[in-house]
Coordinates of C-alpha atoms and ligand atoms in Angstrom, one line a residue:
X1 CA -38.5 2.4 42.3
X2 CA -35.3 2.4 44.3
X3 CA -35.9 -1.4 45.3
X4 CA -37.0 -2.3 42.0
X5 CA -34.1 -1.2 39.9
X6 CA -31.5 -2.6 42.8
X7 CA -33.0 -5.8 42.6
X8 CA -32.5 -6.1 38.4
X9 CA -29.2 -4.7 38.9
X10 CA -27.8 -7.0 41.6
X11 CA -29.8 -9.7 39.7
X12 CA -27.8 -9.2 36.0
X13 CA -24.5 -9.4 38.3
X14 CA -25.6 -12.3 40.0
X15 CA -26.3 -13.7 36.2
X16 CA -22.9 -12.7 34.9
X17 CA -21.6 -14.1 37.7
X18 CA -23.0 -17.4 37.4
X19 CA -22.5 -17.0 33.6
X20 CA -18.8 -17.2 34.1
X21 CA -18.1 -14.0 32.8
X22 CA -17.9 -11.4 36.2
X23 CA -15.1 -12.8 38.7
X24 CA -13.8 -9.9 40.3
X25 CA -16.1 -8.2 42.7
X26 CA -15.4 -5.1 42.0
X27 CA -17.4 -5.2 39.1
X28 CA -20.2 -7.1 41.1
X29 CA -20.4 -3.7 43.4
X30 CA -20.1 -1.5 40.1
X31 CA -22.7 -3.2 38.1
X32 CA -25.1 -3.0 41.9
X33 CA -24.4 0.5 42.4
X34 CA -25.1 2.1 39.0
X35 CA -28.8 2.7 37.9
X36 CA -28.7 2.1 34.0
X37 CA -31.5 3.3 34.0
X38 CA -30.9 6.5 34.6
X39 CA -28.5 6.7 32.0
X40 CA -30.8 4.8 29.6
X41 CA -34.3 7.1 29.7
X42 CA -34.8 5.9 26.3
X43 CA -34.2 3.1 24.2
X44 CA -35.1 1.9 20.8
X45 CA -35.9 -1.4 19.8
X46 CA -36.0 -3.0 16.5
X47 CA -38.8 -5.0 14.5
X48 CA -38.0 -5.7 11.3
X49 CA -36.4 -2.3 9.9
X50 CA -38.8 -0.5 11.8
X51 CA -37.4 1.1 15.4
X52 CA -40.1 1.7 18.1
X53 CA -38.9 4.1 21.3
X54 CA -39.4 2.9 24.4
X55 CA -39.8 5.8 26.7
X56 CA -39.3 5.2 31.0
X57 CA -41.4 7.8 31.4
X58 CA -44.6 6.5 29.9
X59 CA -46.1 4.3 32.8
X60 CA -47.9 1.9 29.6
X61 CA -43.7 1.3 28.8
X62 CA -42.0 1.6 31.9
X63 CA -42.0 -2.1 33.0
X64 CA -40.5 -3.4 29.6
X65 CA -38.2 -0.4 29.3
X66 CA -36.6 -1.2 33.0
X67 CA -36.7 -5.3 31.9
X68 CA -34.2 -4.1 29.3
X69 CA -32.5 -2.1 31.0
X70 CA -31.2 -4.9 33.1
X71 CA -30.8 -7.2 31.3
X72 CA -27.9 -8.4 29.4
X73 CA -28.1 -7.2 26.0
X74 CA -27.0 -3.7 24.5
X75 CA -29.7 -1.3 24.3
X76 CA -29.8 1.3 21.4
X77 CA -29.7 4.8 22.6
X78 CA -29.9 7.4 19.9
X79 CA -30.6 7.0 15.9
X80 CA -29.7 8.7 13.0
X81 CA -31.3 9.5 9.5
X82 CA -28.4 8.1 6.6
X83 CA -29.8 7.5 3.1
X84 CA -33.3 8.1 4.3
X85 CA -32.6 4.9 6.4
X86 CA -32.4 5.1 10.4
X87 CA -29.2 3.6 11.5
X88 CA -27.7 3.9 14.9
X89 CA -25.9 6.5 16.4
X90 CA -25.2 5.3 19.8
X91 CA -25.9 2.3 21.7
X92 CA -24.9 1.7 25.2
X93 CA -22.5 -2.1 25.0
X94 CA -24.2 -6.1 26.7
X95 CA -23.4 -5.9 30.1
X96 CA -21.2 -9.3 29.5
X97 CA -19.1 -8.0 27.1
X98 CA -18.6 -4.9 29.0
X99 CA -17.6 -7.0 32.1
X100 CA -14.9 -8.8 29.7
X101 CA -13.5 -5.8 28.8
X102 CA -13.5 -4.3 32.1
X103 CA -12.1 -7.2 33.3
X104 CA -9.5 -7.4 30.2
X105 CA -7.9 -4.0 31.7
X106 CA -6.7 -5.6 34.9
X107 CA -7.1 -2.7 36.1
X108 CA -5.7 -1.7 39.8
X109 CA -6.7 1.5 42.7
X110 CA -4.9 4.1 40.9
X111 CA -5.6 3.3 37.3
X112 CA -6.2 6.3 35.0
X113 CA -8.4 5.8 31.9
X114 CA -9.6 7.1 29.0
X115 CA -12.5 5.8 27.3
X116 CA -13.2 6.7 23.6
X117 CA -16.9 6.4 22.8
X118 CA -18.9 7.7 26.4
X119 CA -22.1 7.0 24.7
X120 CA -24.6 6.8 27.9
X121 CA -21.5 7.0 30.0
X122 CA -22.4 3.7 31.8
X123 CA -19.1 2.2 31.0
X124 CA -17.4 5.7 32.2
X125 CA -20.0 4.9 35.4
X126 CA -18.9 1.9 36.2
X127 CA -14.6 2.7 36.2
X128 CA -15.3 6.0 37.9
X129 CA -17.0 4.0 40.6
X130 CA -14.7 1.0 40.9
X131 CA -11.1 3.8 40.3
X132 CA -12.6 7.2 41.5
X133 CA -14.2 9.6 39.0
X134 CA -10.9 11.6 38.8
X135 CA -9.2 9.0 37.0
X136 CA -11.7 8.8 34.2
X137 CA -11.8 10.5 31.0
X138 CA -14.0 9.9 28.5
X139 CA -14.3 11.0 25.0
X140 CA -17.0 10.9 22.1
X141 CA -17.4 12.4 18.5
X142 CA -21.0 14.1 19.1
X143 CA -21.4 16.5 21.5
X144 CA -25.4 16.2 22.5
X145 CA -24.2 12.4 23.6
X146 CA -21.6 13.8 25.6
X147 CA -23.4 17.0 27.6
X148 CA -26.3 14.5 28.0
X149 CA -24.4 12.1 29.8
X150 CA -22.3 14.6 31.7
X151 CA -25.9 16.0 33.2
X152 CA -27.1 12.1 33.9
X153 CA -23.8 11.0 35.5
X154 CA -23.4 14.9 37.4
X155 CA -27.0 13.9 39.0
X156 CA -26.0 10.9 40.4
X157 CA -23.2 12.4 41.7
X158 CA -20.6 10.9 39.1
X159 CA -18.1 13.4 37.8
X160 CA -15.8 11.9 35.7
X161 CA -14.1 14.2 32.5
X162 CA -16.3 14.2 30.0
X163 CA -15.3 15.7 26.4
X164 CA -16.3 15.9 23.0
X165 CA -13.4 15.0 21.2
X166 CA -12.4 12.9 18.2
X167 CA -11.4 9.8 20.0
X168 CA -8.9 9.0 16.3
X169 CA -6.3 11.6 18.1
X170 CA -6.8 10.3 21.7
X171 CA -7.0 12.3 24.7
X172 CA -3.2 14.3 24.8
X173 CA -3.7 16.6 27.0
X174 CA -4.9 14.8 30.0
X175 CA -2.5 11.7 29.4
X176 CA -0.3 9.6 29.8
X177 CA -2.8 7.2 30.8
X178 CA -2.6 3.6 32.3
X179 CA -5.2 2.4 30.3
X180 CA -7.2 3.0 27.1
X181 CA -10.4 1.4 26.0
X182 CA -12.1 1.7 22.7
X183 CA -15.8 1.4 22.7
X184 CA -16.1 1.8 19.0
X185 CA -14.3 -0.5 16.5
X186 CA -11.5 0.9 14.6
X187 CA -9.7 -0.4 11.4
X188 CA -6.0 0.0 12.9
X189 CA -4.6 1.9 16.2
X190 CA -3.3 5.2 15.8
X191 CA 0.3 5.5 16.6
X192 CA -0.6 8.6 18.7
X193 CA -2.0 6.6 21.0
X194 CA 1.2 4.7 22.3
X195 CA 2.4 8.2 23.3
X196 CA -0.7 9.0 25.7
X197 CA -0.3 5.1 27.9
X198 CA 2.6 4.8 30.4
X199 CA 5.2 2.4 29.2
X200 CA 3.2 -1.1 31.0
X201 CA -0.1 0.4 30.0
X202 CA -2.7 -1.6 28.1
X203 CA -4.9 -0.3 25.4
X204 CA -7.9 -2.5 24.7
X205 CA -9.8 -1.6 21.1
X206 CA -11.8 -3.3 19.0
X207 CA -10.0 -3.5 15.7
X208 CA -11.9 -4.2 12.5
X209 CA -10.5 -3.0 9.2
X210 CA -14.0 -4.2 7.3
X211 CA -16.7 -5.3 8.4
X212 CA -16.6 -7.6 10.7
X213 CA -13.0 -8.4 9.9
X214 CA -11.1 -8.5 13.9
X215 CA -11.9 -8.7 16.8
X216 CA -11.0 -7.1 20.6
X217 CA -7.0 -6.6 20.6
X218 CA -5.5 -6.4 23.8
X219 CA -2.2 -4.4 23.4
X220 CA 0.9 -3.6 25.5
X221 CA 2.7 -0.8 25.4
X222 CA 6.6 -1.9 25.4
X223 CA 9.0 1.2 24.9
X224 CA 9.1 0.9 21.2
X225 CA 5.2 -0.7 19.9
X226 CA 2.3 -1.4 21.0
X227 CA 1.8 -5.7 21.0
X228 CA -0.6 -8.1 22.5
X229 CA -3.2 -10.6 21.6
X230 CA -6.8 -11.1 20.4
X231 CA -9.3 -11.6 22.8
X232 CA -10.5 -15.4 22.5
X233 CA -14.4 -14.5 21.9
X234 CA -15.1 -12.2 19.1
X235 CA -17.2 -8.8 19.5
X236 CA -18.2 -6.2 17.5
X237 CA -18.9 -2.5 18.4
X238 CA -20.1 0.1 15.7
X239 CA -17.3 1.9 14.0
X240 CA -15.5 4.7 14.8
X241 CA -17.0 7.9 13.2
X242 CA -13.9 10.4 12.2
X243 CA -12.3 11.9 9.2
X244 CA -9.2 10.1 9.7
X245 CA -11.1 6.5 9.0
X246 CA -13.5 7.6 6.2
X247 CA -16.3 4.5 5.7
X248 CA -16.4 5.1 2.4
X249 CA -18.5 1.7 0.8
X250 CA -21.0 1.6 -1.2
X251 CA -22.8 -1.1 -2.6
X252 CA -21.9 -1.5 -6.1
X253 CA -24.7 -2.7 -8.5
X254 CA -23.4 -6.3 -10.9
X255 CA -26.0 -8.5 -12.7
X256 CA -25.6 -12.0 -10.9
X257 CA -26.8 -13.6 -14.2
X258 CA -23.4 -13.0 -16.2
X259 CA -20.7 -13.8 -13.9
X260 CA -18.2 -16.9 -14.5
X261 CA -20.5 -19.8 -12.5
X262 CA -19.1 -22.2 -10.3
X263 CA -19.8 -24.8 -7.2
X264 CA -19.0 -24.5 -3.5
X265 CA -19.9 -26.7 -0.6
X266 CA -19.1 -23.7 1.7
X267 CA -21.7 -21.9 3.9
X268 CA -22.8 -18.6 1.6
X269 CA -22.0 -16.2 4.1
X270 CA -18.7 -14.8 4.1
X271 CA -19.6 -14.1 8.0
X272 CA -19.4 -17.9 8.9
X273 CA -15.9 -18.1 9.8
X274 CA -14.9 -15.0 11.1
X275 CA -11.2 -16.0 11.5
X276 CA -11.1 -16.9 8.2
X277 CA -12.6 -13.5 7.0
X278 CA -10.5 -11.5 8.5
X279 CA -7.7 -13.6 6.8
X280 CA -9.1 -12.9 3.7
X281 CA -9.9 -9.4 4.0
X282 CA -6.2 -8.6 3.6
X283 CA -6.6 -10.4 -0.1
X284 CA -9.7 -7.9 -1.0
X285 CA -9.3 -4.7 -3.1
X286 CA -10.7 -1.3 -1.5
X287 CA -14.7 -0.6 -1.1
X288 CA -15.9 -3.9 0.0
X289 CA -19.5 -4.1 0.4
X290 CA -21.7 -6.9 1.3
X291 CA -25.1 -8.0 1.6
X292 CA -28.2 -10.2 0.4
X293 CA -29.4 -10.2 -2.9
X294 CA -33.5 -10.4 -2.5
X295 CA -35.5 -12.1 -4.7
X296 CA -37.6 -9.2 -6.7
X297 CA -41.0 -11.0 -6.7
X298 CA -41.2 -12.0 -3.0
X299 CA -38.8 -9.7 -1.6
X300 CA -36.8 -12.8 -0.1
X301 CA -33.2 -13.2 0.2
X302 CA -32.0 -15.8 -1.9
X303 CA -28.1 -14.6 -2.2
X304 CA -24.9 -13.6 -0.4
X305 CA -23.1 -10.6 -2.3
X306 CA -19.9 -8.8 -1.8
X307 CA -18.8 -6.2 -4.5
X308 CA -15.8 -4.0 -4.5
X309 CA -15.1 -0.2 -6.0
X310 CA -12.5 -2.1 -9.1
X311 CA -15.9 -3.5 -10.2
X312 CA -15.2 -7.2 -8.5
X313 CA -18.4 -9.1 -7.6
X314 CA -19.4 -12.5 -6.1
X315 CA -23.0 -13.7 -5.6
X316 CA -23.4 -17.2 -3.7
X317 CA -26.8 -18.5 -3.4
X318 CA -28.5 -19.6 -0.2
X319 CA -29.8 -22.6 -1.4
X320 CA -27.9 -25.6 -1.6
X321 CA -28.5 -28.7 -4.1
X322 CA -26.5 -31.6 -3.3
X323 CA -24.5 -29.8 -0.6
X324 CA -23.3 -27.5 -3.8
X325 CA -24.6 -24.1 -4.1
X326 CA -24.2 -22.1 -7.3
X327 CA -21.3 -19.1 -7.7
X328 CA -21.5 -16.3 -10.1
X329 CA -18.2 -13.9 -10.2
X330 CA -17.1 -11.0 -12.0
X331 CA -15.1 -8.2 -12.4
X332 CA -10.8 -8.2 -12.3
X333 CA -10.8 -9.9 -9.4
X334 CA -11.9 -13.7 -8.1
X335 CA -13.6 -12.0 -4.5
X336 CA -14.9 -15.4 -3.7
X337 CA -12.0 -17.7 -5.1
X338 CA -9.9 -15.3 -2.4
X339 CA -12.4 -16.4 0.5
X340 CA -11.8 -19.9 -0.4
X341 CA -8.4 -19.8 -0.5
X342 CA -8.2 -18.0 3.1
X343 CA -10.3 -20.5 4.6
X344 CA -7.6 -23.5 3.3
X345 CA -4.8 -21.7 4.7
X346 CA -6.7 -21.2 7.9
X347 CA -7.0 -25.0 8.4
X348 CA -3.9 -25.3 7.3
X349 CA -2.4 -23.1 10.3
X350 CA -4.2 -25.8 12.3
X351 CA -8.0 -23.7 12.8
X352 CA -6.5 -21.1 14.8
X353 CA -8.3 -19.5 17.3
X354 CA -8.9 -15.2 18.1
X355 CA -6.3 -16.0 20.7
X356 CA -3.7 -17.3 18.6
X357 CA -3.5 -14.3 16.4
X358 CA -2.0 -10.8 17.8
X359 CA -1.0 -6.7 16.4
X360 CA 2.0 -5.0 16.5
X361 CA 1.9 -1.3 16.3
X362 CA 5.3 0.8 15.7
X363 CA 6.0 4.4 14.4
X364 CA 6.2 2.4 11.0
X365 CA 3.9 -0.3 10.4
X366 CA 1.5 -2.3 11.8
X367 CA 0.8 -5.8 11.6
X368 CA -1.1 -8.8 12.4
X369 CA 0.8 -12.2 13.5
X370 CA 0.2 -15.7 14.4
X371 CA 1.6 -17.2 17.6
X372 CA 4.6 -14.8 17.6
X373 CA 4.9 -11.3 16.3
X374 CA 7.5 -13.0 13.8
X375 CA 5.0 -14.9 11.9
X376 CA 3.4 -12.2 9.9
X377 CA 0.0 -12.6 8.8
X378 CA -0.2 -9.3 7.2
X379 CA -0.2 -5.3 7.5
X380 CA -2.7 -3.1 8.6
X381 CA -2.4 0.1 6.5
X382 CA -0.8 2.5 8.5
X383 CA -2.2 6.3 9.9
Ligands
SAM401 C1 -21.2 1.5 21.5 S1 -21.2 3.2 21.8 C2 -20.4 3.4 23.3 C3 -21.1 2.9 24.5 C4 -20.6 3.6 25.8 N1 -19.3 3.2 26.1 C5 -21.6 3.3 26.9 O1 -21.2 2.9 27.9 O2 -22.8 3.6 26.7 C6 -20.1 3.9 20.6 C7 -19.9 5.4 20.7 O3 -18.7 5.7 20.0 C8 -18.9 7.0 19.6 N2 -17.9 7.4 18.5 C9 -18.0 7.2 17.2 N3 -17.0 7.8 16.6 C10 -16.2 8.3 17.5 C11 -15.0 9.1 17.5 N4 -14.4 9.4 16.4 N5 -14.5 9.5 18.7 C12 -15.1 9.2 19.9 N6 -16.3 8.6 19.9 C13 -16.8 8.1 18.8 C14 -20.4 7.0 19.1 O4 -20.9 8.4 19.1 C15 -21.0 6.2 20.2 O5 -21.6 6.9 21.2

């Protein structure tokens, strides 16, 4: 076994490696020295809407289980029952985009860090072993994630402070901190946070105030705000669970057949252009939800919707005639005529990259910018 799961894990770093994506070697040596799999017993993969466990232990499973393992995607670790649905609860992040972040930090020796979201604890693995397990903290919302990793990571001989804590409020009493990382997407940073990294300290969270909307921001903390850039590539993690950033959507029902109709030559899903999304999210009225409309005799999708809580509704259908595909709207406000209009003033900035766009964060407000915190975009509503 020893050989076998050395071997995968020495062969994903290799990957990432050649992949372009691992260029220090201390993550090399991390990713080599920390058995996933141990942290990973069990994982659940999708097909369809239906999850299947994949269990290490069952010798019939074992040898797809440990392919997964190590390789480089994110592996689902625990589910939970919402709206007799199963959704997922925790997950344990692609090994690339862990390596970015990691990587992100710039992280030095004596680098203390707190983590919000331990999940499996891998990540909180893979710092403790490249900064020394006394210099990691880690945080998440449910307790059963955290006391399991705690016993996984304490049997490998991998202590670092594990808590159960809501992440929303940081980590106070074990700070100031030199870096913070956010494993689960949040729709602003909390001020508090500034207060728990050393002036020079970097926090790096993935900000998304609606879905999908942002991206991995990279912020410093300067004396008086938090301020830095977006990551170039775009990732997503699964939102933050906490009372102070209630998810509070819900699809909101509107009969496509009665809305003001209308032509577009644009792609139906609002998800296309991320940039341009998240430029127009801060156009959209409160409880944004969207999704497919599905044909009722075959089940199909045959629509793009998004619907808000004022009573606003857009349905765009998939298929194209001509290029054109038809638009129904409704409600006070024009939800798709606002997407348009984001996207012209997106090429009109000149296309703008994740990288040209940043966040400042002060006692007062928060905001987005382009090229220079000056150029505000717009605000993030403030906690
Ligand atoms: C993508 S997983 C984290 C993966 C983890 N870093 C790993 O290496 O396995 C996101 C985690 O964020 C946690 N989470 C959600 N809301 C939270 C909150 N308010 N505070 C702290 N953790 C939270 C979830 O329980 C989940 O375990």
């Amino acid at each position: 076994m020893t050989e076998d799961w050395t071997t995968r894990a020495r062969q994903l770093a290799d990957q990432l490696t050649a992949d372009g994506v691992l260029h220090d070697q201390r993550w090399h040596r991390a990713l080599t020295a920390v058995p996933r799999h141990r942290l990973a017993p069990r994982i659940y993969q999708q097909t369809g809407t239906a999850w299947q466990l994949i269990d290490g232990d069952d010798p019939a499973q074992r040898e797809q289980w440990l392919a997964a393992v190590y390789a480089n995607t994110g592996l689902v670790t625990a589910l939970a029952e919402e709206n007799g649905q199963q959704v997922t609860r925790s997950s344990t992040t692609t090994p690339s985009l862990m390596i970015r972040m990691l990587e992100a930090l710039d992280l030095d020796g004596g680098h203390r860090v707190l983590e919000i979201g331990t999940g499996t604890g891998y990540n909180a693995a893979l710092l403790a072993h490249a900064l020394g397990a006394a210099n990691v903290y880690s945080v998440d919302v449910d307790r059963d994630l955290v006391d399991l990793a705690r016993d996984r990571l304490a049997a490998l001989g991998i202590r670092p402070t594990l808590l159960t804590a809501d992440g929303a409020a940081g980590l106070p009493e074990h700070g100031p901190y030199d870096r913070i990382i956010a494993t689960c997407a949040l729709p602003t940073v909390p001020w508090s946070w500034a207060g728990q990294l050393h002036v020079g300290g970097i926090a790096l969270v993935d900000v998304k105030p609606l879905v999908n909307a942002g991206n991995l921001v990279r912020l410093h903390r300067k004396p008086d705000r938090l301020e830095g850039r977006f990551l170039p590539k775009w990732a997503t993690f699964m939102p933050m669970r906490s009372a102070q950033f209630p998810l509070d959507a819900a699809a909101a029902g509107y009969d496509h057949r009665v809305g003001r109709l209308s032509a577009t030559s644009l792609p139906a899903s609002p998800f296309d252009n991320l940039v341009a999304w998240f430029l127009a999210h801060f156009h959209l009225p409160a409880g944004i939800w969207s999704g497919l409309r599905l044909d009722q005799g075959t089940g199909e999708p045959v629509a793009h919707f998004l619907t808000a809580t004022d009573g606003s509704w857009y349905d765009v259908e998939l298929a194209a005639e001509d290029g054109y595909r038809k638009v129904r709207q409704g409600g006070a406000q024009q939800l798709w005529s606002h997407l348009e209009t984001a996207l012209l003033s997106w090429r009109e900035l000149g296309r703008p990259g994740w990288e040209r766009f940043g966040m400042t964060v002060t006692p007062d407000a928060t905001w987005i910018w382009l090229d220079h915190p000056a150029h505000r975009i717009g605000e993030l509503s403030h906690r």
